[in-house]
Structures are given as structure tokens and as C-alpha cells.
Coordinates of C-alpha atoms in Angstrom, one line a residue:
M253 CA 56.8 90.4 -101.1
L254 CA 57.5 90.0 -104.8
A255 CA 61.2 89.6 -104.0
N256 CA 60.5 86.8 -101.6
A257 CA 58.2 85.1 -104.1
F258 CA 61.1 84.7 -106.5
G259 CA 63.4 83.1 -104.0
G260 CA 65.2 86.3 -102.9
T261 CA 65.3 87.5 -99.3
A262 CA 63.1 85.2 -97.1
T263 CA 65.0 83.5 -94.3
T264 CA 64.0 80.5 -92.2
S265 CA 65.4 79.3 -88.9
R266 CA 67.3 76.0 -88.9
P267 CA 67.5 73.6 -86.0
S268 CA 70.8 72.9 -84.3
K269 CA 73.0 70.2 -85.7
N270 CA 72.1 68.0 -82.8
A271 CA 68.4 68.0 -83.5
S272 CA 67.0 64.7 -84.5
L273 CA 65.9 64.5 -88.1
D274 CA 63.3 61.9 -87.3
T275 CA 61.5 63.9 -84.6
P276 CA 58.6 65.9 -86.1
K277 CA 58.6 69.5 -85.0
K278 CA 55.6 71.8 -84.9
P279 CA 55.9 74.5 -87.6
T280 CA 56.9 77.8 -86.1
T281 CA 54.2 80.3 -85.7
R282 CA 54.9 83.0 -88.2
T283 CA 54.4 86.7 -87.8
P284 CA 51.3 87.8 -89.8
A285 CA 52.2 89.8 -92.8
P286 CA 51.5 93.5 -92.5
P287 CA 48.1 94.6 -93.7
V288 CA 47.9 95.1 -97.4
I289 CA 47.5 98.8 -98.4
Q290 CA 44.2 98.9 -100.3
T291 CA 44.3 100.7 -103.6
P292 CA 40.9 101.9 -104.8
N293 CA 40.0 100.3 -108.2
S294 CA 39.6 103.7 -109.7
E295 CA 43.3 104.4 -109.1
V296 CA 44.5 101.3 -111.0
A297 CA 45.3 101.5 -114.7
T298 CA 42.4 100.6 -117.0
E299 CA 44.6 98.0 -118.8
T300 CA 45.3 96.3 -115.5
M301 CA 41.7 96.2 -114.4
L302 CA 40.6 94.8 -117.7
A303 CA 43.3 92.1 -117.6
I304 CA 42.3 91.1 -114.1
S305 CA 38.6 91.2 -114.8
S306 CA 38.9 89.1 -118.0
E307 CA 41.1 86.5 -116.3
Y308 CA 38.7 86.1 -113.4
A309 CA 35.8 85.7 -115.9
A310 CA 38.0 83.1 -117.8
L311 CA 38.1 81.0 -114.7
G312 CA 34.5 80.1 -115.5
H313 CA 35.8 78.1 -118.4
L314 CA 36.1 74.4 -117.7
N315 CA 39.7 73.5 -116.8
H316 CA 40.8 77.1 -116.2
C317 CA 40.6 76.8 -112.5
P318 CA 42.2 73.7 -110.8
S319 CA 39.8 71.2 -109.2
G320 CA 39.5 71.7 -105.4
M321 CA 40.5 75.4 -105.7
Y322 CA 37.9 78.2 -105.3
L323 CA 38.5 81.9 -105.5
T324 CA 36.7 85.2 -105.2
P325 CA 37.8 88.8 -105.5
S326 CA 38.1 90.6 -102.2
A327 CA 35.3 93.0 -101.4
E328 CA 37.9 95.8 -100.9
S329 CA 39.7 95.6 -104.2
L330 CA 39.8 93.6 -107.4
L331 CA 43.6 93.5 -107.0
I332 CA 43.2 90.9 -104.2
W333 CA 41.7 87.5 -104.7
L334 CA 40.9 85.2 -101.7
G335 CA 41.2 81.5 -102.3
V336 CA 40.8 78.1 -100.6
L337 CA 42.6 75.0 -101.8
F338 CA 41.3 71.6 -100.7
V339 CA 44.1 69.0 -101.1
H340 CA 42.7 65.5 -101.6
Q341 CA 45.8 63.3 -102.1
G342 CA 49.4 63.1 -101.2
Y343 CA 51.4 64.4 -98.2
Y344 CA 48.9 67.2 -97.5
A345 CA 45.7 65.2 -98.0
S346 CA 42.6 66.6 -96.3
S347 CA 44.3 70.0 -95.9
V348 CA 42.1 73.2 -96.2
L349 CA 44.5 75.9 -97.2
R350 CA 43.6 79.6 -97.5
F351 CA 45.6 81.8 -99.6
R352 CA 45.7 85.3 -101.1
V353 CA 46.6 86.4 -104.7
T354 CA 47.7 90.1 -104.8
F355 CA 48.1 91.7 -108.2
P356 CA 50.6 94.6 -108.9
Q357 CA 49.2 97.8 -110.4
D358 CA 51.0 97.1 -113.6
Y359 CA 49.8 93.5 -114.1
P360 CA 50.4 91.6 -116.3
Q361 CA 53.8 93.1 -116.8
H362 CA 54.7 91.8 -113.4
P363 CA 53.4 88.6 -111.7
P364 CA 50.9 88.5 -108.9
A365 CA 52.1 87.6 -105.4
V366 CA 50.8 84.6 -103.6
S367 CA 50.7 84.1 -99.8
F368 CA 49.1 81.5 -97.6
T369 CA 47.1 82.8 -94.6
T370 CA 47.0 79.2 -93.3
D371 CA 50.2 77.9 -91.6
V372 CA 51.8 75.5 -94.2
F373 CA 55.0 73.5 -93.7
H374 CA 56.2 73.4 -97.4
P375 CA 59.5 74.1 -99.1
L376 CA 58.0 76.9 -101.2
V377 CA 56.1 78.6 -98.3
S378 CA 57.8 81.1 -96.0
Q379 CA 57.2 80.4 -92.3
T380 CA 57.6 84.1 -91.6
D381 CA 54.8 85.6 -93.6
G382 CA 53.3 82.7 -95.7
T383 CA 54.8 83.9 -99.1
F384 CA 54.6 81.3 -101.8
A385 CA 57.5 81.0 -104.2
L386 CA 56.7 81.3 -107.9
A387 CA 60.3 81.1 -109.0
P388 CA 60.5 77.3 -109.8
R389 CA 57.8 77.8 -112.4
F390 CA 57.9 81.4 -113.5
S391 CA 61.5 82.5 -113.8
P392 CA 61.3 84.7 -115.6
W393 CA 57.7 85.8 -115.7
M394 CA 56.5 86.3 -119.3
P395 CA 53.6 88.7 -119.6
K396 CA 52.6 87.5 -123.1
D397 CA 52.5 83.8 -122.1
H398 CA 51.8 83.5 -118.4
R399 CA 48.3 84.0 -116.9
V400 CA 46.8 83.8 -113.5
F401 CA 45.4 80.3 -114.2
D402 CA 49.0 79.2 -114.8
V403 CA 49.8 80.5 -111.3
L404 CA 46.8 78.7 -109.8
Y405 CA 47.8 75.4 -111.4
W406 CA 51.3 75.8 -110.1
I407 CA 50.0 76.3 -106.5
K408 CA 48.1 73.0 -106.7
T409 CA 51.0 71.2 -108.5
A410 CA 53.4 72.3 -105.8
F411 CA 51.7 70.0 -103.3
K412 CA 52.2 66.9 -105.4
K413 CA 55.2 64.6 -105.1
P414 CA 56.6 65.1 -108.7
A415 CA 56.9 68.8 -108.1
L416 CA 58.5 68.3 -104.7
D417 CA 61.0 66.0 -106.2
K418 CA 62.2 68.6 -108.7
L419 CA 62.6 71.6 -106.3
N420 CA 66.0 73.3 -106.0
E421 CA 67.2 74.7 -102.8
K422 CA 67.9 78.2 -104.2
D423 CA 64.1 78.6 -105.1
C424 CA 62.8 77.4 -101.7
L425 CA 61.7 79.8 -99.0
N426 CA 61.7 77.1 -96.3
K427 CA 64.9 75.2 -96.9
E428 CA 64.5 73.1 -93.8
A429 CA 61.3 71.6 -95.3
L430 CA 63.2 70.7 -98.4
R431 CA 66.0 69.1 -96.4
L432 CA 63.6 67.0 -94.4
Y433 CA 61.8 66.0 -97.6
H434 CA 65.0 64.5 -99.1
E435 CA 66.7 63.3 -95.9
S436 CA 63.9 62.3 -93.6
P437 CA 60.7 61.6 -95.5
S438 CA 59.0 60.3 -92.4
S439 CA 59.5 63.6 -90.6
F440 CA 58.4 65.6 -93.6
S441 CA 55.3 63.5 -93.9
A442 CA 54.5 63.9 -90.2
L443 CA 54.8 67.7 -90.5
A444 CA 52.7 67.8 -93.7
L445 CA 50.1 65.8 -91.9
Q446 CA 50.3 68.3 -89.0
T447 CA 49.6 71.0 -91.5
S448 CA 46.4 69.2 -92.5
G449 CA 45.3 68.9 -89.0
L450 CA 46.1 72.5 -88.0
S451 CA 44.3 73.8 -91.1
Q452 CA 41.0 72.6 -89.6
S453 CA 41.8 73.0 -85.9
P454 CA 40.1 75.4 -83.5
S455 CA 43.3 77.4 -83.4
A456 CA 42.7 78.3 -87.1
L457 CA 39.2 79.4 -86.2
F458 CA 39.7 81.5 -83.1
D459 CA 42.5 84.0 -83.6
S460 CA 44.3 86.2 -81.1
D461 CA 42.0 89.1 -81.9
H462 CA 38.9 87.1 -81.0
P463 CA 36.9 88.7 -78.2
Q464 CA 37.7 85.8 -75.9
M465 CA 41.4 86.6 -76.2
G466 CA 41.5 90.3 -75.8
G467 CA 40.1 93.3 -73.9
R468 CA 36.5 94.3 -74.0
S469 CA 34.6 97.5 -73.7
Q470 CA 31.8 97.8 -71.3
G471 CA 29.2 99.3 -73.6
G472 CA 28.5 99.1 -77.3
V473 CA 31.0 99.1 -80.2
V474 CA 31.5 102.0 -82.6
F475 CA 32.7 101.1 -86.1
R476 CA 35.1 103.9 -87.1
Q477 CA 37.7 102.3 -89.3
M478 CA 35.4 100.6 -91.7
A479 CA 31.7 99.8 -92.2
A480 CA 31.7 96.1 -91.5
A481 CA 28.1 95.8 -92.4
D482 CA 28.6 97.4 -95.8
L483 CA 31.6 95.2 -96.5
A484 CA 29.7 92.0 -95.6
K485 CA 26.7 93.1 -97.6
T486 CA 29.0 93.8 -100.6
A487 CA 30.5 90.3 -100.3
C488 CA 27.0 88.8 -100.2
G489 CA 25.9 90.8 -103.2
Q490 CA 29.0 89.8 -105.2
A491 CA 28.5 86.1 -104.4
L492 CA 24.9 86.2 -105.4
K493 CA 25.7 88.1 -108.6
A494 CA 28.4 85.5 -109.5
L495 CA 25.9 82.7 -109.0
F496 CA 23.3 84.0 -111.5
Q497 CA 25.2 86.2 -113.9
Q498 CA 28.2 84.0 -114.8
P499 CA 27.5 82.1 -118.0
V500 CA 28.2 78.4 -118.2
L501 CA 31.3 78.2 -120.3
E502 CA 32.7 75.2 -122.2
A503 CA 36.2 74.0 -122.0
T504 CA 38.6 76.1 -124.1
P505 CA 42.3 75.8 -124.9
V506 CA 44.8 77.4 -122.6
S507 CA 48.4 78.3 -123.0
S508 CA 50.8 75.4 -123.7
T509 CA 52.8 76.5 -120.6
S510 CA 50.0 75.6 -118.3
E511 CA 50.6 72.8 -115.7
Q512 CA 47.1 71.4 -116.3
G513 CA 46.4 68.2 -118.2
S514 CA 43.8 67.7 -120.9
T515 CA 41.0 67.7 -118.3
D516 CA 40.8 68.6 -114.6
T517 CA 37.1 68.3 -114.0
P518 CA 36.6 66.6 -110.7
P519 CA 33.7 64.2 -110.0
V520 CA 30.7 65.4 -108.2
S521 CA 31.7 63.5 -105.1
V522 CA 34.9 65.6 -104.8
L523 CA 33.0 68.8 -105.4
R524 CA 30.4 67.8 -102.8
F525 CA 33.2 67.2 -100.3
D526 CA 34.7 70.6 -101.0
F527 CA 31.3 72.3 -100.9
T528 CA 30.3 70.8 -97.5
S529 CA 33.8 71.6 -96.2
L530 CA 33.3 75.2 -97.1
L531 CA 29.9 75.1 -95.4
T532 CA 31.7 73.9 -92.3
L533 CA 34.2 76.8 -92.5
I534 CA 31.3 79.2 -92.8
D535 CA 29.5 77.5 -89.9
N536 CA 32.6 78.0 -87.8
N537 CA 32.9 81.7 -88.7
I538 CA 29.2 82.2 -87.9
T539 CA 29.8 80.5 -84.5
K540 CA 32.7 82.9 -84.0
F541 CA 30.5 85.9 -85.0
G542 CA 27.8 84.8 -82.5
M543 CA 30.4 84.6 -79.7
S544 CA 31.8 88.0 -80.6
L545 CA 28.3 89.5 -80.0
K546 CA 28.3 88.3 -76.4
P547 CA 28.4 91.5 -74.3
P548 CA 30.6 93.3 -73.5
L549 CA 31.6 93.7 -77.2
T550 CA 34.9 94.4 -79.0
G551 CA 34.9 96.0 -82.4
A552 CA 37.9 93.9 -83.6
G553 CA 36.2 90.6 -82.8
V554 CA 32.9 91.5 -84.5
V555 CA 34.6 92.8 -87.6
K556 CA 37.1 90.0 -87.9
S557 CA 34.5 87.3 -87.6
I558 CA 32.1 88.7 -90.1
Q559 CA 35.0 89.3 -92.5
G560 CA 35.8 85.6 -92.3
A561 CA 32.3 84.5 -93.0
S562 CA 31.9 87.0 -95.8
A563 CA 35.2 85.9 -97.5
D564 CA 34.0 82.3 -97.7
L565 CA 30.8 83.2 -99.5
G566 CA 32.6 84.0 -102.7
T567 CA 34.5 80.7 -102.6
L568 CA 31.2 78.9 -101.9
A569 CA 29.7 80.4 -105.0
S570 CA 32.9 79.5 -107.0
C571 CA 32.6 75.9 -105.8
A572 CA 28.9 75.7 -106.8
L573 CA 29.7 77.0 -110.3
S574 CA 32.5 74.4 -110.6
V575 CA 29.9 71.7 -111.1
P576 CA 30.1 71.2 -114.9
P577 CA 27.0 70.9 -117.1
S578 CA 28.2 67.4 -118.0
A579 CA 27.5 66.3 -114.4
G580 CA 23.8 67.0 -114.9
K581 CA 21.5 70.1 -114.8
A582 CA 19.7 69.1 -111.6
I583 CA 22.8 68.6 -109.5
R584 CA 24.4 71.8 -110.8
K585 CA 21.2 73.8 -110.0
E586 CA 21.0 72.2 -106.6
F587 CA 24.6 73.4 -105.7
I588 CA 23.8 76.9 -107.0
W589 CA 20.4 77.1 -105.2
T590 CA 22.0 75.8 -102.0
A591 CA 24.8 78.4 -102.2
Q592 CA 22.1 81.0 -102.7
E593 CA 20.1 79.9 -99.7
V594 CA 23.2 80.1 -97.5
I595 CA 24.4 83.5 -98.8
E596 CA 20.9 85.0 -98.4
S597 CA 20.6 83.7 -94.8
I598 CA 23.9 85.4 -93.9
Q599 CA 22.9 88.5 -95.8
A600 CA 19.7 88.7 -93.7
L601 CA 21.8 88.1 -90.5
V602 CA 24.2 90.9 -91.3
S603 CA 21.4 93.3 -92.4
G604 CA 19.5 92.6 -89.2
L605 CA 22.4 92.9 -86.7
L606 CA 25.2 95.2 -87.9
P607 CA 24.9 99.0 -88.2
D608 CA 24.4 100.5 -91.6
S609 CA 27.1 103.2 -91.3
E610 CA 30.4 103.9 -89.8
G611 CA 30.6 105.8 -86.5
K612 CA 27.2 104.4 -85.3
E613 CA 27.1 102.7 -81.9
F614 CA 26.2 99.0 -82.1
V615 CA 24.7 96.9 -79.3
A616 CA 23.7 93.4 -80.1
P617 CA 19.9 92.9 -79.8
D618 CA 18.5 90.5 -77.2
D619 CA 17.6 87.9 -79.8
Y620 CA 21.0 87.8 -81.5
L621 CA 21.4 84.1 -80.5
R622 CA 18.1 83.2 -82.2
R623 CA 19.2 85.0 -85.4
V624 CA 22.6 83.3 -85.4
G625 CA 20.9 80.0 -84.7
S626 CA 18.7 80.4 -87.7
V627 CA 21.8 80.5 -90.0
H628 CA 23.2 77.5 -88.2
A629 CA 19.9 75.7 -88.9
V630 CA 20.2 76.5 -92.7
L631 CA 23.8 75.3 -92.8
D632 CA 22.9 72.0 -91.0
K633 CA 20.0 71.4 -93.3
V634 CA 21.8 71.9 -96.5
R635 CA 24.9 69.9 -95.4
E636 CA 22.7 66.9 -94.7
S637 CA 20.4 67.1 -97.7
L638 CA 22.9 68.0 -100.5
S639 CA 22.5 65.3 -103.2
V640 CA 25.4 63.0 -104.0
D641 CA 24.8 62.9 -107.8
N642 CA 22.5 64.0 -110.5
A643 CA 20.1 61.1 -110.2
S644 CA 19.5 61.7 -106.5
A645 CA 19.1 65.5 -107.3
V646 CA 16.4 64.7 -109.9
E647 CA 14.7 62.3 -107.5
K648 CA 14.7 64.9 -104.7
R649 CA 13.1 67.5 -107.0
W650 CA 10.7 64.9 -108.4
A651 CA 9.5 64.2 -104.8
Q652 CA 8.9 68.0 -104.4
D653 CA 6.8 68.0 -107.5
S654 CA 4.8 65.0 -106.2
S655 CA 4.2 66.9 -103.0
S656 CA 2.9 69.8 -105.0
L657 CA 0.6 67.5 -106.9
D658 CA -0.7 66.1 -103.6
D659 CA -1.4 69.6 -102.3
A660 CA -3.4 70.5 -105.5
L661 CA -5.3 67.2 -105.2
R662 CA -6.1 67.9 -101.6
E663 CA -7.4 71.3 -102.5
C664 CA -9.7 69.8 -105.2
K665 CA -11.0 67.3 -102.7
E666 CA -11.8 70.1 -100.2
M667 CA -13.7 71.9 -102.9
I668 CA -15.9 68.9 -103.4
D669 CA -16.4 68.3 -99.7
E670 CA -17.3 72.0 -99.1
A671 CA -19.7 72.0 -102.1
E672 CA -21.4 68.8 -100.9
S673 CA -21.7 70.1 -97.4
A674 CA -23.3 73.3 -98.7
K675 CA -25.7 71.3 -100.8
E676 CA -26.8 69.2 -97.8
G677 CA -27.5 72.3 -95.8
E678 CA -29.5 74.1 -98.4
D679 CA -32.8 72.7 -97.0
E680 CA -32.0 73.7 -93.4
E681 CA -33.3 77.0 -92.1
E682 CA -30.6 79.5 -91.5
D683 CA -30.7 83.0 -90.0
E684 CA -30.7 85.6 -92.8
E685 CA -28.0 87.7 -91.1
E686 CA -25.8 84.7 -90.8
D687 CA -26.2 84.0 -94.5
E688 CA -25.1 87.5 -95.3
W689 CA -22.0 87.1 -93.1
G690 CA -21.2 83.9 -94.9
D691 CA -21.5 85.5 -98.3
M692 CA -19.2 88.3 -97.2
L693 CA -16.5 85.9 -95.9
E694 CA -16.7 83.4 -98.8
G695 CA -17.2 85.9 -101.5
G696 CA -20.6 84.6 -102.3
D697 CA -19.1 82.1 -104.8
K698 CA -20.6 78.6 -104.6
M699 CA -20.5 75.7 -106.9
T700 CA -23.5 75.0 -109.0
P701 CA -24.7 71.4 -109.2
E702 CA -23.3 71.2 -112.7
E703 CA -19.9 72.5 -111.5
L704 CA -19.9 70.1 -108.6
E705 CA -20.6 67.2 -111.0
R706 CA -17.8 68.3 -113.3
T707 CA -15.3 68.6 -110.5
K708 CA -16.2 65.1 -109.1
K709 CA -15.4 63.7 -112.6
V710 CA -12.1 65.6 -112.9
Y711 CA -10.9 64.5 -109.4
P712 CA -10.5 60.7 -110.2
L713 CA -8.6 61.6 -113.3
I714 CA -6.0 63.9 -111.7
R715 CA -5.8 61.5 -108.7
I716 CA -4.6 58.7 -111.0
I717 CA -2.2 61.0 -112.8
A718 CA -0.7 62.1 -109.4
L719 CA -0.2 58.3 -108.7
L720 CA 1.4 57.9 -112.1
H721 CA 3.8 60.7 -111.5
R722 CA 4.9 59.3 -108.2
K723 CA 5.6 55.9 -109.8
A724 CA 7.2 57.3 -113.0
I725 CA 10.5 58.3 -111.3
K726 CA 11.2 54.6 -110.6
F727 CA 10.9 54.0 -114.3
Y728 CA 13.1 56.9 -115.4
R729 CA 15.8 56.0 -112.9
T730 CA 16.3 52.7 -114.7
S731 CA 15.5 53.8 -118.2
S732 CA 18.4 53.7 -120.7
N733 CA 16.5 55.9 -123.3
I734 CA 15.3 58.9 -121.4
E735 CA 17.6 61.6 -119.9
L736 CA 16.7 62.3 -116.3
D737 CA 17.0 66.1 -116.7
E738 CA 14.6 66.0 -119.6
A739 CA 12.1 64.0 -117.6
L740 CA 12.4 66.5 -114.7
V741 CA 11.7 69.4 -117.0
R742 CA 8.5 67.7 -118.1
S743 CA 7.6 67.0 -114.4
N744 CA 7.9 70.7 -113.6
A745 CA 5.6 71.5 -116.5
L746 CA 3.1 69.0 -115.3
V747 CA 2.9 70.7 -111.8
A748 CA 2.2 74.0 -113.5
S749 CA -0.6 72.5 -115.6
F750 CA -2.0 70.5 -112.7
D751 CA -2.2 73.7 -110.6
D752 CA -4.0 75.5 -113.5
V753 CA -6.6 72.7 -113.7
V754 CA -7.4 72.8 -109.9
A755 CA -7.5 76.6 -109.9
S756 CA -10.0 76.5 -112.9
L757 CA -12.3 74.3 -110.9
S758 CA -13.0 77.1 -108.4
P759 CA -16.4 78.7 -109.0
T760 CA -17.2 80.0 -111.6
H761 CA -16.2 77.3 -114.1
E762 CA -15.0 78.1 -117.6
P763 CA -15.2 74.7 -119.4
D764 CA -12.8 75.7 -122.2
V765 CA -10.1 76.7 -119.6
I766 CA -10.6 73.5 -117.7
N767 CA -10.3 71.4 -120.9
S768 CA -7.2 73.3 -122.0
G769 CA -5.5 72.6 -118.7
L770 CA -6.5 68.9 -118.8
S771 CA -5.2 68.6 -122.3
S772 CA -1.8 69.8 -121.1
V773 CA -1.8 67.3 -118.2
L774 CA -2.8 64.5 -120.5
G775 CA 0.0 65.5 -122.8
W776 CA 2.4 64.6 -120.0
V777 CA 0.7 61.3 -119.6
K778 CA 1.0 60.6 -123.3
Q779 CA 4.7 61.4 -123.2
V780 CA 5.2 58.9 -120.3
Q781 CA 3.3 56.3 -122.2
T782 CA 5.5 56.8 -125.2
D783 CA 8.6 56.5 -123.0
V784 CA 7.3 53.3 -121.5
D785 CA 6.5 51.8 -124.9
M786 CA 9.9 52.7 -126.2
E787 CA 11.5 50.9 -123.2
K788 CA 9.3 47.9 -123.8
V789 CA 10.5 47.7 -127.4
E790 CA 14.1 48.1 -126.2
K791 CA 13.6 45.1 -123.8
S792 CA 11.6 43.1 -126.4
L793 CA 8.5 42.9 -124.1
P794 CA 5.0 42.2 -125.5
T795 CA 3.1 45.4 -126.0
S796 CA 0.1 44.0 -124.2
L797 CA 2.2 42.8 -121.3
K798 CA -0.2 39.8 -120.9
L799 CA 2.6 37.3 -120.3
D800 CA 1.9 33.6 -120.1
D801 CA 5.1 32.9 -118.3
P802 CA 4.5 33.4 -114.5
S803 CA 8.3 33.6 -114.0
K804 CA 8.4 36.9 -115.8
A805 CA 5.5 38.5 -113.8
S806 CA 7.7 40.0 -111.1
S807 CA 10.2 41.5 -113.5
D808 CA 7.5 43.1 -115.6
S809 CA 5.2 44.2 -112.7
L810 CA 6.1 47.8 -113.1
F811 CA 5.2 47.8 -116.8
K812 CA 1.9 46.0 -116.0
W813 CA 1.1 48.7 -113.4
F814 CA 1.7 51.3 -116.1
A815 CA -0.5 49.5 -118.5
T816 CA -3.3 49.4 -116.0
C817 CA -2.8 53.1 -115.1
F818 CA -2.9 54.2 -118.7
E819 CA -6.2 52.3 -119.2
Q820 CA -7.8 54.0 -116.2
I821 CA -6.7 57.4 -117.3
D822 CA -8.1 56.8 -120.8
K823 CA -11.4 55.8 -119.3
A824 CA -11.6 58.8 -117.0
S825 CA -10.6 61.3 -119.8
K826 CA -13.3 59.8 -122.1
N827 CA -15.8 60.3 -119.4
L828 CA -15.0 64.0 -119.4
N829 CA -14.9 64.2 -123.2
V830 CA -11.4 65.7 -123.1

């Protein structure tokens, strides 16, 4: 494979001389490469393992991994990385190309080998086994200067017009593709477009070893060659570990030989497109997994489908971590949490369906469709709800905080209603045994008249604050002085303090604890008031907001609402002596 990668022995079939150059031809279906012989990590030289591990960790640095490209180590061996490349522009626009990077046991003395597992019509990609030629960029390979991120940037660069223009025939593994590129650009463009379509077609989803395409057994399936469940669980665990253990790394210099420019950080819109595309790939593999469970079963179909879904989990985590801190903390966290939710749903599916050990007979449970459907539901939900930018991510989480405040407020109102109902029933005659049952069920804790009066005074205050919180996001969305992420952190803190206040109102009251919680809640109000006053100064508005010009009333209505709200909160807090 390494010989082919450097332009050596790969051959391609050429059409007859009478073939029309302008008639697009479907790329030939290549023979899959033979299975890679796995080498246990323990048998690889320590120097090689350290080099590969450190280079994978370095991909976390901004600009070390090309935009639109996501990689994860294979669950079988660190020597194999599985990648997905989303091409957004040029001849191959909208292509979703899967590839594999295989490291030699003496890396970095010799280069990794790259092969595409998606059919690609490209001058540098062999149509016999998908090998990708490194020769145009790394001839010779220089261990002290070249790194894997240089290889990754070359893979992406190779699909752009400037790189295609400079290719030499001697370096190409598909010389027919190069000939069409120079002699019949329209034919080449059509075949490149066909690559894009085929990369997302059902034929790329359902392979020849799918249970619909091959023989079936009449009973259960015995996993003898590998523990598919263990492999899938490992992939899930690795993806979750990557999400929460990889530090956020700032951009660092790379070698001068790299193909990358000064920055390659894509906008959130591009990352969102890639992320949702990966979710679609995972969704397709889960569909395939569900179909493979339809009895009678075949081991190859079950194993292949769960392997496909598991491989994409690492690339999903990689994509989530590609959202740079500069895009905003809220949107970055949402991508990571969304990936976590998807991975954990698949982890639960695998743990609940597949056997825990090799050699154990497996028969799909009767409710396997329901379990698979629950994963589809998660995927559908996150695809539809994923925020488009940091502002929308903040607004979404702000709405969740508002909902939490409403729940706490509702709980407080129920306390008051229950206490008042109990007070009204105190004069009614009740059966003594019934009273004892009531004490057992309710714990015997009832509000005293003093506690009820205190709770009824607190309720209007926290109710106004909850209204203020709901309105405040409209102010912060338009403010030029306050960072949205900073405002969201304070909103989260308010929810915690709000819950503490409501919890402290349960019998028996401790006034000092209640006042302490209210002081924290009012601290948030004070910060909002400071932010509003700062904005008013910025816009040269009167502090009182009692404007004589009626034409300004509508534009300043939000600030007037805030002024009234702050006055009401001040009165309610003074009534409580907080």
C-alpha cells in the first residue's frame, strides 16, 4: 500500500480510443482492500506510540486539523485513524468522503498510508483499492519536518483546483481522471459531481454484506470472531472521554511546510452543517443496525452495522470539539452536550441489545424496534434543535433557566395554597385516625401563621424577578456592552439561588437562610440594573426615562419597563427587610 501511495504500482483501466471524452462514465466499482492486519498497541514501539498519541492530541490545537475534516482513532488500534472529509466547495462540493490513515510501526520514520473507503473519482485516488497518493506533496518524506497534520491538509488541498492544476501524471494513481481533468473538464466535473452523489447514496449505506443481501441463519447469531458489543462500547467510551478530557487549546505555530494558511477556523454555520451531516450518517447506520436485527439474523450484518455507527461517534466528538472558543462558550457547550447525548443513547442501545462476550448466542429481543426508535428520536430532536450561533444557543439556555424559575415559582404558590387550605380546615372536625394518617404522609410539617405570612411576602418579590429574567434576554441580545456568555453564567447562578430560596420556604423556616438566599437573588437584580444603566449612558438616555417627547416612547419602552420593574422589586424587598 505504501508503494502505491507514492505513485508506484497502482494501475487503472483506460477506455478505448473510440470512447467519447464528453460522455461521463460511472466510476468503476473497486475491489475492497484486504482487511488490515491489526497490530496490538503493546507490540508497537514506544517511540511510535508516543509520536502518534502526541500528534493526535495536537489536532486539538486550532488550525492543526483542516476545517471540515474529523478523525478518531480506531477502537482496534491506535495505528489506524478513521476520518470523514466534508467538501464544501469546488468540483467535489457536498461530498462526504470517508478515509483511513494507517501508520507504519516505525512512524515517523516512514509516512502513514491514506486510503478512501468511499468511491472517489480523483487523479490521486486508486480505483482498485482507494489508496491516496502522497507523492506530489511528500517526495521524499522527511521525518523531522513532516507530521500527520501536513498529510491531512494535503488530503483536503488535493480536492481544490490549484492542486489539481499542478498534478503530474507520474504521481497519479488514476491517470484517466487526470486526462479528463485537462482534456474534458465537463466530463471530469460530471464524474466529480457523481462522486458527491454516490457518497451520500443508499448504495454507500447498504453494503453487500448487509443481511438483506446475503444468507441468513434460522436462529440466533453467535459472535465468535470478535465481541461486537465490546468494540462498540469501547468506541462510545473513547468518544465520551475525548469530549470531556481534551483541553481547549489555542492556535499554535505549525511547520513551515504545512499546506494550511494563517487560519483555517470555519464559521459555526459550516461546523453545524458538518455536525448535522454526521448525525445523518449515524442515523443511517442505526437504521441499518435495526434492519440487521430483523430475524432471522446474520452475524456479519449485525457486526458491520454497529461498527459503522461506532466509527462515526469519534468523528462526531471531533466535530463538536472543533467549535473554537472564539465562537462562544454557549454554542461550543451545546455541540459537546449534543454529541454526548447522541453517544450515550447509542451506548445504551448497544449495552441493552448486544451480548457481553464472544461465543454467546444472541437473539434480538421483542422490543428491539422500540429501542432503535428511541435513538432515532434523539437524533431527530438534536438535528432540529441545534442552535445556529452563540446568540441563539444563549437564548435557548436562557429559556431553560426561565422555565426552571417558573417551576420554582409554581412550587412556592402551591406551598401558599396548601397552607391556606389547611388553615381554613383547622376549625372543621376531623376523624383522629385520619389526622394521624395525614401526619404520616405529610411528615407532620405544616406552616405556622408566621411562616405563611413570610412566604406570601416573598412570593410577589420572586415573581417579579422571574418576569425580569424573562425580559432581560431581550436586552442582552441587543446590548453592546455585555457579553452574552457572561450574562448566561449569571443567569445559571440566579436559578441556583432561586431554588435555594424556595426550598428554604418549606416548613420549618430559618429566617437567616431565607434572607441569605434572597440577598443572592437581589444581587443578580442589582447587576442587571447596573447593565441597564450602563446601556442608558451609552445611548445618552435620561436616567429617569421620563421622556417628554412622545416620539421616543416606543424606542425606550423596554428601558421604561425595566425602570418600573426595578421600582417594584425595591418596594417588595423593603417590605421584607432584606
